[in-house]
mmCIF file of C-alpha atoms (C1' of nucleotides) in Angstrom:
data_model
loop_
_atom_site.group_PDB
_atom_site.id
_atom_site.type_symbol
_atom_site.label_atom_id
_atom_site.label_comp_id
_atom_site.label_asym_id
_atom_site.label_seq_id
_atom_site.Cartn_x
_atom_site.Cartn_y
_atom_site.Cartn_z
ATOM 1 C CA MET A 115 0.000 0.000 0.000
ATOM 2 C CA SER A 116 1.655 3.187 -1.046
ATOM 3 C CA ASN A 117 -1.030 5.620 -0.142
ATOM 4 C CA SER A 118 -1.942 6.584 3.362
ATOM 5 C CA ARG A 119 -5.399 5.138 3.518
ATOM 6 C CA PHE A 120 -4.634 2.798 6.396
ATOM 7 C CA ALA A 121 -3.227 5.656 8.455
ATOM 8 C CA ILE A 122 -6.160 7.886 7.605
ATOM 9 C CA SER A 123 -8.749 5.265 8.481
ATOM 10 C CA LEU A 124 -7.029 4.395 11.722
ATOM 11 C CA HIS A 125 -6.789 8.065 12.605
ATOM 12 C CA ILE A 126 -10.476 8.572 11.900
ATOM 13 C CA LEU A 127 -11.462 5.546 13.930
ATOM 14 C CA THR A 128 -9.238 6.586 16.817
ATOM 15 C CA LEU A 129 -10.816 10.027 16.880
ATOM 16 C CA LEU A 130 -14.286 8.497 16.839
ATOM 17 C CA GLU A 131 -13.459 6.044 19.585
ATOM 18 C CA ARG A 132 -12.188 8.812 21.799
ATOM 19 C CA ALA A 133 -15.242 10.923 21.048
ATOM 20 C CA LYS A 134 -17.179 8.272 22.960
ATOM 21 C CA GLY A 135 -20.239 8.309 20.785
ATOM 22 C CA GLY A 136 -20.242 12.041 20.070
ATOM 23 C CA LEU A 137 -20.533 13.057 16.440
ATOM 24 C CA LEU A 138 -17.446 14.390 14.706
ATOM 25 C CA SER A 139 -17.609 16.304 11.452
ATOM 26 C CA SER A 140 -15.401 15.495 8.504
ATOM 27 C CA GLU A 141 -14.002 18.988 8.739
ATOM 28 C CA PHE A 142 -12.924 18.491 12.320
ATOM 29 C CA MET A 143 -11.291 15.145 11.549
ATOM 30 C CA ALA A 144 -9.584 16.565 8.485
ATOM 31 C CA GLY A 145 -8.108 19.234 10.731
ATOM 32 C CA SER A 146 -6.661 16.627 13.063
ATOM 33 C CA ILE A 147 -5.252 14.496 10.264
ATOM 34 C CA ASN A 148 -4.224 17.521 8.246
ATOM 35 C CA ILE A 149 -5.801 16.487 4.960
ATOM 36 C CA ASN A 150 -8.707 17.594 2.830
ATOM 37 C CA PRO A 151 -12.205 17.001 4.279
ATOM 38 C CA VAL A 152 -13.365 15.343 1.071
ATOM 39 C CA LEU A 153 -10.757 12.641 1.529
ATOM 40 C CA VAL A 154 -12.072 12.054 5.025
ATOM 41 C CA ARG A 155 -15.587 11.720 3.715
ATOM 42 C CA LYS A 156 -14.403 9.232 1.124
ATOM 43 C CA GLU A 157 -12.740 7.147 3.784
ATOM 44 C CA LEU A 158 -15.824 7.417 5.949
ATOM 45 C CA SER A 159 -17.856 6.126 3.053
ATOM 46 C CA ASN A 160 -15.639 3.070 2.893
ATOM 47 C CA LEU A 161 -15.650 2.562 6.658
ATOM 48 C CA ARG A 162 -19.425 2.841 6.590
ATOM 49 C CA ASN A 163 -19.641 0.195 3.885
ATOM 50 C CA HIS A 164 -17.604 -2.058 6.110
ATOM 51 C CA GLY A 165 -19.855 -1.473 9.084
ATOM 52 C CA PHE A 166 -17.395 0.340 11.289
ATOM 53 C CA VAL A 167 -19.091 3.726 11.396
ATOM 54 C CA ASP A 168 -22.356 5.463 10.749
ATOM 55 C CA SER A 169 -23.017 9.041 9.814
ATOM 56 C CA LYS A 170 -25.781 11.472 10.372
ATOM 57 C CA GLU A 171 -26.531 13.969 7.664
ATOM 58 C CA GLY A 172 -27.692 17.527 8.035
ATOM 59 C CA LYS A 173 -26.890 20.254 10.491
ATOM 60 C CA ASN A 174 -25.037 19.065 13.609
ATOM 61 C CA GLY A 175 -24.420 15.855 11.737
ATOM 62 C CA GLY A 176 -21.236 13.845 11.737
ATOM 63 C CA SER A 177 -19.948 10.333 12.208
ATOM 64 C CA TYR A 178 -19.651 7.875 15.051
ATOM 65 C CA LEU A 179 -18.461 4.321 15.634
ATOM 66 C CA SER A 180 -21.204 1.854 14.929
ATOM 67 C CA LYS A 181 -19.603 -0.992 16.839
ATOM 68 C CA SER A 182 -17.456 -1.281 19.889
ATOM 69 C CA ALA A 183 -13.787 -0.495 19.434
ATOM 70 C CA LYS A 184 -13.086 -3.799 21.161
ATOM 71 C CA GLU A 185 -14.769 -5.575 18.302
ATOM 72 C CA ILE A 186 -12.690 -3.964 15.600
ATOM 73 C CA ASN A 187 -9.223 -5.334 15.229
ATOM 74 C CA LEU A 188 -6.535 -3.726 13.141
ATOM 75 C CA ALA A 189 -6.582 -6.519 10.594
ATOM 76 C CA ASP A 190 -10.209 -5.703 9.884
ATOM 77 C CA ILE A 191 -9.220 -2.122 9.154
ATOM 78 C CA TYR A 192 -6.357 -3.236 6.964
ATOM 79 C CA LYS A 193 -8.681 -5.468 4.951
ATOM 80 C CA ALA A 194 -11.150 -2.630 4.552
ATOM 81 C CA VAL A 195 -8.619 -0.305 2.966
ATOM 82 C CA LYS A 196 -6.386 -2.785 1.215
ATOM 83 C CA GLN A 197 -6.278 -2.674 -2.536
ATOM 84 C CA ASN A 198 -2.822 -3.657 -3.676
ATOM 85 C CA ASN A 199 -0.488 -6.366 -2.631
ATOM 86 C CA LEU A 200 1.720 -5.761 0.306
ATOM 87 C CA LEU A 201 5.087 -5.996 -1.340
ATOM 88 C CA GLY A 202 4.301 -4.348 -4.609
ATOM 89 C CA ILE A 203 2.150 -4.363 -7.601
ATOM 90 C CA SER A 204 1.336 -7.345 -9.749
ATOM 91 C CA LYS A 205 0.333 -5.149 -12.599
ATOM 92 C CA ASN A 206 3.629 -5.790 -14.261
ATOM 93 C CA THR A 207 3.459 -8.484 -16.925
ATOM 94 C CA PRO A 208 6.758 -10.295 -17.296
ATOM 95 C CA ASN A 209 7.673 -11.789 -20.623
ATOM 96 C CA PRO A 210 5.580 -14.926 -21.213
ATOM 97 C CA GLN A 211 8.210 -16.236 -23.587
ATOM 98 C CA CYS A 212 10.764 -16.394 -20.813
ATOM 99 C CA SER A 213 10.618 -19.532 -18.674
ATOM 100 C CA VAL A 214 11.158 -17.477 -15.543
ATOM 101 C CA GLY A 215 9.048 -14.536 -16.599
ATOM 102 C CA LYS A 216 6.014 -16.587 -17.418
ATOM 103 C CA GLN A 217 5.891 -18.138 -13.943
ATOM 104 C CA MET A 218 6.985 -15.134 -11.954
ATOM 105 C CA ASN A 219 3.597 -13.690 -11.112
ATOM 106 C CA THR A 220 2.294 -16.993 -9.858
ATOM 107 C CA HIS A 221 5.177 -17.444 -7.453
ATOM 108 C CA LEU A 222 5.148 -13.789 -6.496
ATOM 109 C CA ASN A 223 1.478 -13.929 -5.654
ATOM 110 C CA ASN A 224 1.987 -17.013 -3.533
ATOM 111 C CA LEU A 225 4.695 -15.181 -1.676
ATOM 112 C CA TYR A 226 2.523 -12.114 -1.268
ATOM 113 C CA ASN A 227 -0.261 -14.207 0.129
ATOM 114 C CA SER A 228 1.888 -15.820 2.759
ATOM 115 C CA THR A 229 3.382 -12.534 3.855
ATOM 116 C CA GLU A 230 -0.039 -11.006 4.011
ATOM 117 C CA GLN A 231 -1.162 -13.807 6.284
ATOM 118 C CA ALA A 232 1.720 -13.018 8.608
ATOM 119 C CA LEU A 233 0.815 -9.360 8.575
ATOM 120 C CA LEU A 234 -2.860 -10.014 9.248
ATOM 121 C CA LYS A 235 -2.002 -12.316 12.109
ATOM 122 C CA GLU A 236 0.057 -9.599 13.727
ATOM 123 C CA LEU A 237 -2.546 -6.912 13.136
ATOM 124 C CA SER A 238 -5.388 -9.058 14.382
ATOM 125 C CA SER A 239 -3.733 -9.256 17.776
ATOM 126 C CA GLN A 240 -4.646 -5.639 18.461
ATOM 127 C CA THR A 241 -8.045 -4.015 18.607
ATOM 128 C CA LEU A 242 -8.927 -0.436 17.885
ATOM 129 C CA ALA A 243 -9.543 -0.085 21.635
ATOM 130 C CA ASP A 244 -5.983 -1.240 22.345
ATOM 131 C CA PHE A 245 -4.613 1.236 19.876
ATOM 132 C CA SER A 246 -6.722 4.098 21.098
ATOM 133 C CA ASN A 247 -5.841 3.457 24.725
ATOM 134 C CA ARG A 248 -2.207 4.176 24.020
ATOM 135 C CA PHE A 249 -3.029 7.828 23.611
ATOM 136 C CA ASP A 250 -2.795 10.060 26.665
ATOM 137 C CA MET B 453 6.142 -0.162 -0.661
ATOM 138 C CA SER B 454 4.157 1.057 -3.582
ATOM 139 C CA ASN B 455 6.649 0.606 -6.298
ATOM 140 C CA SER B 456 7.749 -2.696 -7.699
ATOM 141 C CA ARG B 457 11.329 -2.721 -6.563
ATOM 142 C CA PHE B 458 10.988 -5.865 -4.493
ATOM 143 C CA ALA B 459 9.468 -7.759 -7.405
ATOM 144 C CA ILE B 460 12.130 -6.473 -9.775
ATOM 145 C CA SER B 461 15.001 -7.378 -7.479
ATOM 146 C CA LEU B 462 13.602 -10.814 -6.802
ATOM 147 C CA HIS B 463 13.089 -11.362 -10.511
ATOM 148 C CA ILE B 464 16.662 -10.325 -11.258
ATOM 149 C CA LEU B 465 18.068 -12.545 -8.533
ATOM 150 C CA THR B 466 15.970 -15.488 -9.665
ATOM 151 C CA LEU B 467 17.219 -15.104 -13.216
ATOM 152 C CA LEU B 468 20.799 -14.923 -11.988
ATOM 153 C CA GLU B 469 20.402 -17.947 -9.761
ATOM 154 C CA ARG B 470 19.057 -19.988 -12.621
ATOM 155 C CA ALA B 471 21.834 -18.803 -14.906
ATOM 156 C CA LYS B 472 24.144 -20.789 -12.630
ATOM 157 C CA GLY B 473 27.031 -18.369 -12.716
ATOM 158 C CA GLY B 474 26.620 -17.306 -16.325
ATOM 159 C CA LEU B 475 26.555 -13.611 -17.017
ATOM 160 C CA LEU B 476 23.234 -11.994 -17.878
ATOM 161 C CA SER B 477 22.987 -8.569 -19.466
ATOM 162 C CA SER B 478 20.655 -5.910 -18.175
ATOM 163 C CA GLU B 479 18.955 -5.927 -21.546
ATOM 164 C CA PHE B 480 18.185 -9.628 -21.319
ATOM 165 C CA MET B 481 16.819 -9.299 -17.800
ATOM 166 C CA ALA B 482 14.772 -6.249 -18.744
ATOM 167 C CA GLY B 483 13.237 -8.358 -21.494
ATOM 168 C CA SER B 484 12.207 -11.038 -19.023
ATOM 169 C CA ILE B 485 10.811 -8.562 -16.513
ATOM 170 C CA ASN B 486 9.361 -6.364 -19.214
ATOM 171 C CA ILE B 487 10.770 -3.081 -17.993
ATOM 172 C CA ASN B 488 13.392 -0.619 -19.124
ATOM 173 C CA PRO B 489 17.029 -1.830 -18.983
ATOM 174 C CA VAL B 490 18.106 1.289 -17.127
ATOM 175 C CA LEU B 491 15.813 0.374 -14.263
ATOM 176 C CA VAL B 492 17.418 -3.056 -14.155
ATOM 177 C CA ARG B 493 20.853 -1.500 -13.983
ATOM 178 C CA LYS B 494 19.716 0.743 -11.153
ATOM 179 C CA GLU B 495 18.449 -2.227 -9.215
ATOM 180 C CA LEU B 496 21.650 -4.104 -9.970
ATOM 181 C CA SER B 497 23.577 -1.180 -8.568
ATOM 182 C CA ASN B 498 21.652 -1.473 -5.336
ATOM 183 C CA LEU B 499 21.981 -5.259 -5.214
ATOM 184 C CA ARG B 500 25.702 -4.870 -5.804
ATOM 185 C CA ASN B 501 25.971 -2.412 -2.933
ATOM 186 C CA HIS B 502 24.317 -4.998 -0.748
ATOM 187 C CA GLY B 503 26.717 -7.710 -1.800
ATOM 188 C CA PHE B 504 24.250 -9.929 -3.632
ATOM 189 C CA VAL B 505 25.632 -9.580 -7.144
ATOM 190 C CA ASP B 506 28.671 -8.514 -9.080
ATOM 191 C CA SER B 507 28.915 -7.190 -12.585
ATOM 192 C CA LYS B 508 31.465 -7.300 -15.310
ATOM 193 C CA GLU B 509 31.763 -4.310 -17.585
ATOM 194 C CA GLY B 510 32.593 -4.272 -21.268
ATOM 195 C CA LYS B 511 31.712 -6.535 -24.134
ATOM 196 C CA ASN B 512 30.249 -9.870 -23.088
ATOM 197 C CA GLY B 513 29.789 -8.353 -19.676
ATOM 198 C CA GLY B 514 26.824 -8.808 -17.392
ATOM 199 C CA SER B 515 25.925 -9.706 -13.843
ATOM 200 C CA TYR B 516 26.076 -12.780 -11.661
ATOM 201 C CA LEU B 517 25.253 -13.765 -8.094
ATOM 202 C CA SER B 518 28.166 -13.085 -5.806
ATOM 203 C CA LYS B 519 26.968 -15.369 -3.028
ATOM 204 C CA SER B 520 25.070 -18.601 -2.847
ATOM 205 C CA ALA B 521 21.329 -18.376 -3.284
ATOM 206 C CA LYS B 522 21.070 -20.443 -0.111
ATOM 207 C CA GLU B 523 22.704 -17.648 1.800
ATOM 208 C CA ILE B 524 20.284 -14.976 0.641
ATOM 209 C CA ASN B 525 16.932 -15.005 2.314
ATOM 210 C CA LEU B 526 13.968 -13.015 1.157
ATOM 211 C CA ALA B 527 14.063 -10.724 4.171
ATOM 212 C CA ASP B 528 17.567 -9.670 3.122
ATOM 213 C CA ILE B 529 16.196 -8.689 -0.259
ATOM 214 C CA TYR B 530 13.297 -6.847 1.296
ATOM 215 C CA LYS B 531 15.649 -4.875 3.520
ATOM 216 C CA ALA B 532 17.818 -4.020 0.541
ATOM 217 C CA VAL B 533 14.978 -2.428 -1.384
ATOM 218 C CA LYS B 534 12.845 -1.103 1.432
ATOM 219 C CA GLN B 535 12.424 2.614 1.672
ATOM 220 C CA ASN B 536 8.990 3.368 3.061
ATOM 221 C CA ASN B 537 6.960 1.920 5.821
ATOM 222 C CA LEU B 538 4.953 -1.125 5.126
ATOM 223 C CA LEU B 539 1.511 0.200 5.795
ATOM 224 C CA GLY B 540 1.874 3.666 4.408
ATOM 225 C CA ILE B 541 3.768 6.823 4.586
ATOM 226 C CA SER B 542 4.569 8.764 7.700
ATOM 227 C CA LYS B 543 5.172 11.871 5.731
ATOM 228 C CA ASN B 544 1.825 13.198 6.777
ATOM 229 C CA THR B 545 2.016 15.582 9.707
ATOM 230 C CA PRO B 546 -1.151 15.479 11.759
ATOM 231 C CA ASN B 547 -2.230 18.544 13.655
ATOM 232 C CA PRO B 548 0.062 19.017 16.687
ATOM 233 C CA GLN B 549 -2.659 21.022 18.410
ATOM 234 C CA CYS B 550 -4.943 18.017 18.467
ATOM 235 C CA SER B 551 -4.350 15.621 21.347
ATOM 236 C CA VAL B 552 -4.794 12.656 19.042
ATOM 237 C CA GLY B 553 -3.023 14.185 16.074
ATOM 238 C CA LYS B 554 0.096 15.076 17.960
ATOM 239 C CA GLN B 555 0.634 11.507 19.139
ATOM 240 C CA MET B 556 -0.515 9.711 16.037
ATOM 241 C CA ASN B 557 2.789 9.310 14.265
ATOM 242 C CA THR B 558 4.459 7.868 17.333
ATOM 243 C CA HIS B 559 1.837 5.182 17.745
ATOM 244 C CA LEU B 560 1.645 4.576 14.038
ATOM 245 C CA ASN B 561 5.372 4.045 13.802
ATOM 246 C CA ASN B 562 5.296 1.617 16.686
ATOM 247 C CA LEU B 563 2.614 -0.308 14.886
ATOM 248 C CA TYR B 564 4.536 -0.235 11.625
ATOM 249 C CA ASN B 565 7.616 -1.564 13.360
ATOM 250 C CA SER B 566 5.826 -4.504 14.857
ATOM 251 C CA THR B 567 4.148 -5.429 11.603
ATOM 252 C CA GLU B 568 7.442 -5.147 9.800
ATOM 253 C CA GLN B 569 8.976 -7.558 12.277
ATOM 254 C CA ALA B 570 6.228 -10.041 11.484
ATOM 255 C CA LEU B 571 6.818 -9.598 7.784
ATOM 256 C CA LEU B 572 10.562 -10.014 8.085
ATOM 257 C CA LYS B 573 10.138 -13.132 10.152
ATOM 258 C CA GLU B 574 7.967 -14.665 7.468
ATOM 259 C CA LEU B 575 10.274 -13.624 4.634
ATOM 260 C CA SER B 576 13.377 -14.829 6.416
ATOM 261 C CA SER B 577 12.007 -18.342 6.402
ATOM 262 C CA GLN B 578 12.632 -18.625 2.676
ATOM 263 C CA THR B 579 15.877 -18.346 0.772
ATOM 264 C CA LEU B 580 16.375 -17.231 -2.777
ATOM 265 C CA ALA B 581 17.231 -20.854 -3.545
ATOM 266 C CA ASP B 582 13.868 -21.974 -2.183
ATOM 267 C CA PHE B 583 12.071 -19.405 -4.272
ATOM 268 C CA SER B 584 14.011 -20.178 -7.408
ATOM 269 C CA ASN B 585 13.470 -23.911 -7.053
ATOM 270 C CA ARG B 586 9.745 -23.437 -7.419
ATOM 271 C CA PHE B 587 10.200 -22.619 -11.074
ATOM 272 C CA ASP B 588 10.005 -25.463 -13.576
ATOM 273 C "C1'" DC C 898 -35.843 28.951 5.501
ATOM 274 C "C1'" DA C 899 -30.975 29.956 6.697
ATOM 275 C "C1'" DT C 900 -27.406 27.204 8.281
ATOM 276 C "C1'" DA C 901 -24.280 23.437 8.733
ATOM 277 C "C1'" DC C 902 -23.588 19.399 7.707
ATOM 278 C "C1'" DT C 903 -23.079 14.783 4.383
ATOM 279 C "C1'" DG C 904 -22.324 12.469 -0.142
ATOM 280 C "C1'" DT C 905 -20.371 12.294 -4.355
ATOM 281 C "C1'" DA C 906 -18.708 13.550 -8.943
ATOM 282 C "C1'" DA C 907 -15.588 16.039 -11.644
ATOM 283 C "C1'" DT C 908 -11.495 18.419 -12.208
ATOM 284 C "C1'" DT C 909 -6.990 20.062 -11.132
ATOM 285 C "C1'" DA C 910 -2.595 19.839 -8.868
ATOM 286 C "C1'" DA C 911 1.172 17.514 -6.964
ATOM 287 C "C1'" DA C 912 4.017 13.703 -6.172
ATOM 288 C "C1'" DA C 913 5.886 9.331 -7.212
ATOM 289 C "C1'" DT C 914 7.190 6.017 -10.479
ATOM 290 C "C1'" DT C 915 8.866 4.468 -14.715
ATOM 291 C "C1'" DA C 916 10.736 5.158 -19.349
ATOM 292 C "C1'" DT C 917 13.790 7.266 -22.284
ATOM 293 C "C1'" DT C 918 17.782 9.631 -23.967
ATOM 294 C "C1'" DA C 919 22.429 10.453 -23.737
ATOM 295 C "C1'" DC C 920 26.945 9.488 -23.173
ATOM 296 C "C1'" DA C 921 31.354 8.323 -20.817
ATOM 297 C "C1'" DG C 922 33.879 4.268 -19.437
ATOM 298 C "C1'" DT C 923 35.393 -0.639 -20.075
ATOM 299 C "C1'" DA C 924 36.569 -5.082 -22.113
ATOM 300 C "C1'" DC C 925 36.727 -8.167 -25.803
ATOM 301 C "C1'" DA C 926 37.873 -9.724 -30.320
ATOM 302 C "C1'" DA C 927 38.823 -9.312 -35.037
ATOM 303 C "C1'" DT D 263 43.678 -0.359 -32.635
ATOM 304 C "C1'" DT D 264 39.301 -0.091 -33.552
ATOM 305 C "C1'" DG D 265 34.447 -1.467 -33.842
ATOM 306 C "C1'" DT D 266 31.246 -3.568 -30.904
ATOM 307 C "C1'" DA D 267 28.670 -4.685 -26.892
ATOM 308 C "C1'" DC D 268 28.315 -4.075 -22.713
ATOM 309 C "C1'" DT D 269 28.001 -1.244 -17.759
ATOM 310 C "C1'" DG D 270 27.158 2.962 -14.959
ATOM 311 C "C1'" DT D 271 24.932 6.996 -14.209
ATOM 312 C "C1'" DA D 272 22.788 11.496 -14.837
ATOM 313 C "C1'" DA D 273 19.254 14.144 -16.717
ATOM 314 C "C1'" DT D 274 14.870 14.588 -18.494
ATOM 315 C "C1'" DA D 275 10.318 13.323 -20.022
ATOM 316 C "C1'" DA D 276 6.194 10.642 -19.751
ATOM 317 C "C1'" DT D 277 2.976 8.265 -17.184
ATOM 318 C "C1'" DT D 278 0.492 6.900 -13.294
ATOM 319 C "C1'" DT D 279 -1.030 7.491 -8.762
ATOM 320 C "C1'" DT D 280 -2.404 10.186 -5.016
ATOM 321 C "C1'" DA D 281 -4.308 14.134 -2.938
ATOM 322 C "C1'" DA D 282 -6.580 18.624 -3.124
ATOM 323 C "C1'" DT D 283 -10.039 21.408 -4.700
ATOM 324 C "C1'" DT D 284 -14.341 22.892 -6.568
ATOM 325 C "C1'" DA D 285 -19.003 22.279 -7.062
ATOM 326 C "C1'" DC D 286 -23.346 21.222 -5.823
ATOM 327 C "C1'" DA D 287 -27.432 18.343 -4.602
ATOM 328 C "C1'" DG D 288 -29.477 16.354 -0.508
ATOM 329 C "C1'" DT D 289 -30.673 16.383 4.547
ATOM 330 C "C1'" DA D 290 -31.556 17.675 9.265
ATOM 331 C "C1'" DT D 291 -31.857 21.314 12.697
ATOM 332 C "C1'" DG D 292 -33.256 25.378 14.992
#
DNA sequence: CATACTGTAATTAAAATTATTACAGTACAA
DNA sequence: TTGTACTGTAATAATTTTAATTACAGTATG
């Protein structure tokens, strides 16, 4: 993952956890993260689709956690934002006429899968509550 | 890591391992990987600096593994190409006036470090020889 | 019904990645 | 001893990805 979606989502979720049910606006969260509010709303849209948050429209609206922070582990968040492979892109197409090239993506993907498993295992050992509690 | 440096380096090293000491030109390897030869030479430069390969200049020149594929594990390769954090960039600077924002990068980096340890542990369980032997 | 939000699309800007061009240096081989 | 085929590296251009911005319709509140 080269973009900062994981960090943004985790930041959003940490803010919401610490708000203890209070609604936070995308503008407020964008100010804390230091990014554009529209990006926050896009991430919220994704987090909503994954059942982590809910939002209330209209004046005095905002977002809040829709499940307990103890029930969200960091692997869940990773899965929700993940798009590429961990170690790089597979978009490259090696030469199919080369005996190594034509098999490379298969072996690379196998490798990516096993490393991703290791990553997920590590991430799943921590919940959002654990993470949030490290803040003063 | 968003770029494909790990995949390129592993591809190069796999080709060299299977060449069994024979010299391969950057042009040949670029053809197998399907990228520009200059990129291959840049990666070779890095791999050389890390002691994995050596190159011979001039006509009929090329590159070859400078240590046994059994003595190179995939974590070594990862470390040689790594530049960013695994889960995203830390270049973002959250708002230092926000109690969450000002501590975010510290906690994020701690998390990144622990996930990287998990990744390295997994990668270190396989050598370049293991990887290469999976090819027909 | 003015205000302050969300939701989302479209566009622009910026940053990162990759490709290309260029060329000096080196070794081989005729 | 000279043409050829490489490496090594810098500089630049092209492409792709990421992030910011603009715009605006929709919604809830007071």
